[in-house]
Amino acid sequence: MHSPVKLRVDVEGRAAPAEPGAVTVAWRAGIDLNPLDVTNPDDVRWLQTLVWPEQHERLQRLNTAIALAQADPPRIVRGDLNARLGEVAAQAPSYATLVVFHTAVLDYVLIRIEPRSWSRSNSSTPIWIAQEGLGVLPGVAARLRQQPRRTPADTVVALDHHPVAFSALHGGWLRWLDAPHRRP
Ligand SMILES: C[S@@+](CC[C@H](N)C(=O)[O-])C[C@H]1O[C@@H](n2cnc3c(N)ncnc32)[C@H](O)[C@@H]1O
């Protein structure tokens, strides 16, 4: 599908851990303690303020994404993800595979989410994709056999608790780990 929002990523390493082909998103929802509303001009200005001054490409991408989201505002639930994830996941259609994705959030959360809080009995096994700082998920860190080459601010991308790549916190590059985990 063509989108006005383009994400440019320099990819290093071989073989993505999966070959998803064309993915159809059946449903989606987000959870945040303090969701920002793209239809509220104050919230839009706040989001724009958070982009560092010299990052013109990010600002342009943000503005394009805001315009897209204003045309079809996303479903965002206000609350603590630990309290609300199970209930939000239960709203996803049972014919679809549930994918839980988070980036740069668990560092702020005292209780770590656990797959059992959002597994559903009537559908396929959920997929958990995490992009968090190096030490944020101890189970993922314990499985790392490589160290990042860049800065401590780099993140680890994990698939179902298994590290599969290092990546830049704000996007831009991704380095697949050797022999990344594959889903059985
Ligand atoms: C660094 S921002 C990352 C936002 C987004 N994931 C991204 O990568 O652009 C962290 C976000 O986590 C949210 N947050 C912090 N604690 C949370 C919690 N317990 N439950 C849900 N959201 C939380 C904050 O409101 C904030 O929007």
CSV table of C-alpha atoms and ligand atoms in Angstrom, one decimal:
chain,number,residue,atom,x,y,z
A,1,MET,CA,0.0,0.0,0.0
A,2,HIS,CA,1.2,3.5,-0.8
A,3,SER,CA,1.4,5.9,2.1
A,4,PRO,CA,2.6,9.5,2.3
A,5,VAL,CA,4.6,8.6,5.4
A,6,LYS,CA,7.9,7.0,4.4
A,7,LEU,CA,10.2,5.5,7.0
A,8,ARG,CA,13.8,5.3,5.8
A,9,VAL,CA,16.0,2.7,7.5
A,10,ASP,CA,19.6,1.7,6.8
A,11,VAL,CA,19.5,-2.1,7.3
A,12,GLU,CA,22.7,-4.0,8.2
A,13,GLY,CA,23.1,-7.8,8.4
A,14,ARG,CA,21.4,-10.6,6.7
A,15,ALA,CA,18.0,-12.1,6.8
A,16,ALA,CA,15.0,-10.7,8.5
A,17,PRO,CA,13.7,-13.1,11.1
A,18,ALA,CA,10.5,-13.6,9.2
A,19,GLU,CA,9.2,-13.0,5.7
A,20,PRO,CA,5.8,-11.5,6.3
A,21,GLY,CA,4.8,-10.8,2.8
A,22,ALA,CA,1.8,-8.5,2.5
A,23,VAL,CA,0.4,-7.9,6.0
A,24,THR,CA,-3.2,-6.8,6.3
A,25,VAL,CA,-3.9,-4.9,9.5
A,26,ALA,CA,-7.3,-6.0,10.7
A,27,TRP,CA,-7.6,-3.8,13.7
A,28,ARG,CA,-5.4,-1.6,15.9
A,29,ALA,CA,-5.4,0.2,19.2
A,30,GLY,CA,-2.9,2.0,21.4
A,31,ILE,CA,-2.6,2.5,25.1
A,32,ASP,CA,-0.9,5.5,26.8
A,33,LEU,CA,-1.0,7.1,30.2
A,34,ASN,CA,-1.4,10.5,28.6
A,35,PRO,CA,-2.5,10.1,24.9
A,36,LEU,CA,-2.1,13.1,22.7
A,37,ASP,CA,-4.9,14.0,20.4
A,38,VAL,CA,-3.9,14.8,16.8
A,39,THR,CA,-7.2,16.8,16.4
A,40,ASN,CA,-6.2,19.1,19.2
A,41,PRO,CA,-3.9,22.0,17.9
A,42,ASP,CA,-2.1,22.3,21.4
A,43,ASP,CA,-1.3,18.6,21.3
A,44,VAL,CA,0.0,18.9,17.7
A,45,ARG,CA,2.2,21.8,18.7
A,46,TRP,CA,3.6,19.9,21.7
A,47,LEU,CA,4.5,16.9,19.4
A,48,GLN,CA,6.3,19.2,17.0
A,49,THR,CA,8.2,20.8,19.9
A,50,LEU,CA,9.5,17.4,20.9
A,51,VAL,CA,11.5,17.1,17.6
A,52,TRP,CA,15.0,18.4,18.0
A,53,PRO,CA,15.5,21.7,16.0
A,54,GLU,CA,18.0,20.4,13.4
A,55,GLN,CA,15.9,17.3,12.5
A,56,HIS,CA,14.0,18.7,9.6
A,57,GLU,CA,13.3,15.2,8.0
A,58,ARG,CA,11.7,14.0,11.3
A,59,LEU,CA,9.6,17.1,11.6
A,60,GLN,CA,8.4,16.7,8.0
A,61,ARG,CA,7.6,13.1,8.6
A,62,LEU,CA,5.8,13.9,11.8
A,63,ASN,CA,3.6,16.5,10.1
A,64,THR,CA,2.7,14.1,7.3
A,65,ALA,CA,1.8,11.4,9.9
A,66,ILE,CA,-0.3,13.9,11.8
A,67,ALA,CA,-2.2,14.9,8.7
A,68,LEU,CA,-2.8,11.2,8.0
A,69,ALA,CA,-3.9,10.5,11.6
A,70,GLN,CA,-6.2,13.6,11.6
A,71,ALA,CA,-8.1,12.1,8.6
A,72,ASP,CA,-8.6,8.8,10.4
A,73,PRO,CA,-7.8,9.2,14.1
A,74,PRO,CA,-6.4,6.1,15.8
A,75,ARG,CA,-8.1,4.3,18.7
A,76,ILE,CA,-6.1,5.2,21.8
A,77,VAL,CA,-7.0,4.1,25.3
A,78,ARG,CA,-5.9,6.2,28.2
A,79,GLY,CA,-4.4,4.2,31.1
A,80,ASP,CA,-1.6,2.2,32.5
A,81,LEU,CA,-0.7,-0.5,30.0
A,82,ASN,CA,-0.4,-3.1,32.8
A,83,ALA,CA,-4.0,-2.5,33.8
A,84,ARG,CA,-5.5,-2.2,30.3
A,85,LEU,CA,-3.6,-4.4,28.0
A,86,GLY,CA,-5.7,-7.5,28.6
A,87,GLU,CA,-8.9,-5.7,28.1
A,88,VAL,CA,-7.7,-3.9,24.9
A,89,ALA,CA,-6.2,-7.1,23.4
A,90,ALA,CA,-9.6,-8.9,24.0
A,91,GLN,CA,-11.2,-6.4,21.7
A,92,ALA,CA,-9.1,-7.5,18.7
A,93,PRO,CA,-10.9,-9.7,16.3
A,94,SER,CA,-10.3,-13.4,17.1
A,95,TYR,CA,-9.6,-14.3,13.5
A,96,ALA,CA,-6.6,-12.1,13.4
A,97,THR,CA,-3.1,-12.7,14.9
A,98,LEU,CA,-2.6,-10.3,17.8
A,99,VAL,CA,0.6,-8.4,17.7
A,100,VAL,CA,1.7,-6.3,20.7
A,101,PHE,CA,4.3,-3.8,19.9
A,102,HIS,CA,5.9,-1.2,22.1
A,103,THR,CA,8.9,1.2,21.7
A,104,ALA,CA,10.6,3.2,24.4
A,105,VAL,CA,8.0,2.8,27.0
A,106,LEU,CA,8.9,0.0,29.5
A,107,ASP,CA,11.6,2.1,31.0
A,108,TYR,CA,8.9,4.2,32.5
A,109,VAL,CA,6.8,1.2,33.8
A,110,LEU,CA,7.5,-0.4,37.1
A,111,ILE,CA,5.7,-3.6,36.5
A,112,ARG,CA,6.8,-5.3,33.3
A,113,ILE,CA,4.1,-6.6,31.0
A,114,GLU,CA,3.9,-10.4,30.7
A,115,PRO,CA,2.5,-12.3,27.8
A,116,ARG,CA,0.0,-14.1,30.0
A,117,SER,CA,-1.8,-10.8,30.6
A,118,TRP,CA,-2.9,-10.6,27.0
A,119,SER,CA,-2.9,-14.1,25.7
A,120,ARG,CA,-6.3,-15.1,24.3
A,121,SER,CA,-7.7,-18.5,24.4
A,122,ASN,CA,-9.7,-18.4,21.2
A,123,SER,CA,-7.0,-17.4,18.6
A,124,SER,CA,-3.5,-17.9,17.5
A,125,THR,CA,-0.5,-17.3,19.8
A,126,PRO,CA,0.1,-13.5,20.1
A,127,ILE,CA,3.3,-12.0,18.8
A,128,TRP,CA,5.2,-9.7,21.1
A,129,ILE,CA,7.6,-7.2,19.4
A,130,ALA,CA,9.5,-5.0,21.8
A,131,GLN,CA,11.9,-2.2,21.0
A,132,GLU,CA,13.4,-1.0,24.2
A,133,GLY,CA,16.7,0.0,25.8
A,134,LEU,CA,19.4,-2.6,26.3
A,135,GLY,CA,18.7,-3.4,29.9
A,136,VAL,CA,15.0,-2.8,30.0
A,137,LEU,CA,13.9,-6.3,29.5
A,138,PRO,CA,16.3,-8.6,31.5
A,139,GLY,CA,15.0,-11.7,29.8
A,140,VAL,CA,16.0,-10.3,26.4
A,141,ALA,CA,19.3,-8.9,27.7
A,142,ALA,CA,20.2,-12.4,29.0
A,143,ARG,CA,19.8,-13.9,25.6
A,144,LEU,CA,22.1,-11.3,23.8
A,145,ARG,CA,25.2,-12.9,22.4
A,146,GLN,CA,26.4,-9.7,20.7
A,147,GLN,CA,27.0,-6.2,22.0
A,148,PRO,CA,25.9,-3.1,20.1
A,149,ARG,CA,28.6,-1.2,18.2
A,150,ARG,CA,27.1,2.3,18.7
A,151,THR,CA,25.9,4.1,21.8
A,152,PRO,CA,24.2,3.0,25.0
A,153,ALA,CA,21.1,4.8,23.8
A,154,ASP,CA,20.6,2.1,21.1
A,155,THR,CA,17.7,-0.2,21.5
A,156,VAL,CA,17.1,-3.9,21.1
A,157,VAL,CA,14.3,-5.3,19.0
A,158,ALA,CA,13.0,-8.5,20.4
A,159,LEU,CA,10.5,-11.0,19.1
A,160,ASP,CA,8.8,-13.0,21.8
A,161,HIS,CA,11.5,-12.3,24.3
A,162,HIS,CA,14.3,-13.2,21.8
A,163,PRO,CA,16.6,-10.3,20.7
A,164,VAL,CA,16.6,-10.1,16.8
A,165,ALA,CA,18.2,-6.7,16.1
A,166,PHE,CA,19.8,-3.6,17.4
A,167,SER,CA,18.2,-0.3,16.3
A,168,ALA,CA,18.4,3.4,16.7
A,169,LEU,CA,16.1,4.9,19.3
A,170,HIS,CA,14.6,7.3,16.9
A,171,GLY,CA,14.8,5.2,13.8
A,172,GLY,CA,17.2,5.4,10.9
A,173,TRP,CA,19.1,2.2,11.2
A,174,LEU,CA,18.6,-1.4,12.1
A,175,ARG,CA,21.2,-4.2,12.4
A,176,TRP,CA,20.0,-7.8,12.4
A,177,LEU,CA,21.8,-10.0,14.9
A,178,ASP,CA,23.5,-13.1,13.6
A,179,ALA,CA,21.1,-16.1,13.5
A,180,PRO,CA,18.1,-14.2,14.7
A,181,HIS,CA,15.2,-16.0,16.4
A,182,ARG,CA,12.5,-17.3,14.1
A,183,ARG,CA,9.0,-18.1,15.2
A,184,PRO,CA,8.4,-21.9,15.2
B,1,LIG,C1,9.4,8.0,25.3
B,1,LIG,S1,7.6,8.0,25.0
B,1,LIG,C2,7.6,6.8,23.7
B,1,LIG,C3,6.4,7.0,22.9
B,1,LIG,C4,6.3,6.1,21.6
B,1,LIG,N1,6.3,4.7,22.0
B,1,LIG,C5,7.4,6.4,20.7
B,1,LIG,O1,8.4,5.6,20.5
B,1,LIG,O2,7.4,7.5,20.1
B,1,LIG,C6,7.0,7.0,26.4
B,1,LIG,C7,5.5,7.0,26.4
B,1,LIG,O3,5.1,6.0,27.4
B,1,LIG,C8,3.9,6.5,28.1
B,1,LIG,N2,3.8,5.7,29.3
B,1,LIG,C9,4.6,5.8,30.4
B,1,LIG,N3,4.2,4.9,31.4
B,1,LIG,C10,3.2,4.3,30.9
B,1,LIG,C11,2.3,3.3,31.4
B,1,LIG,N4,2.5,2.8,32.6
B,1,LIG,N5,1.3,2.9,30.6
B,1,LIG,C12,1.1,3.4,29.4
B,1,LIG,N6,1.9,4.3,28.8
B,1,LIG,C13,2.9,4.8,29.6
B,1,LIG,C14,4.1,8.0,28.2
B,1,LIG,O4,2.9,8.7,28.4
B,1,LIG,C15,4.8,8.3,26.8
B,1,LIG,O5,3.9,8.6,25.8
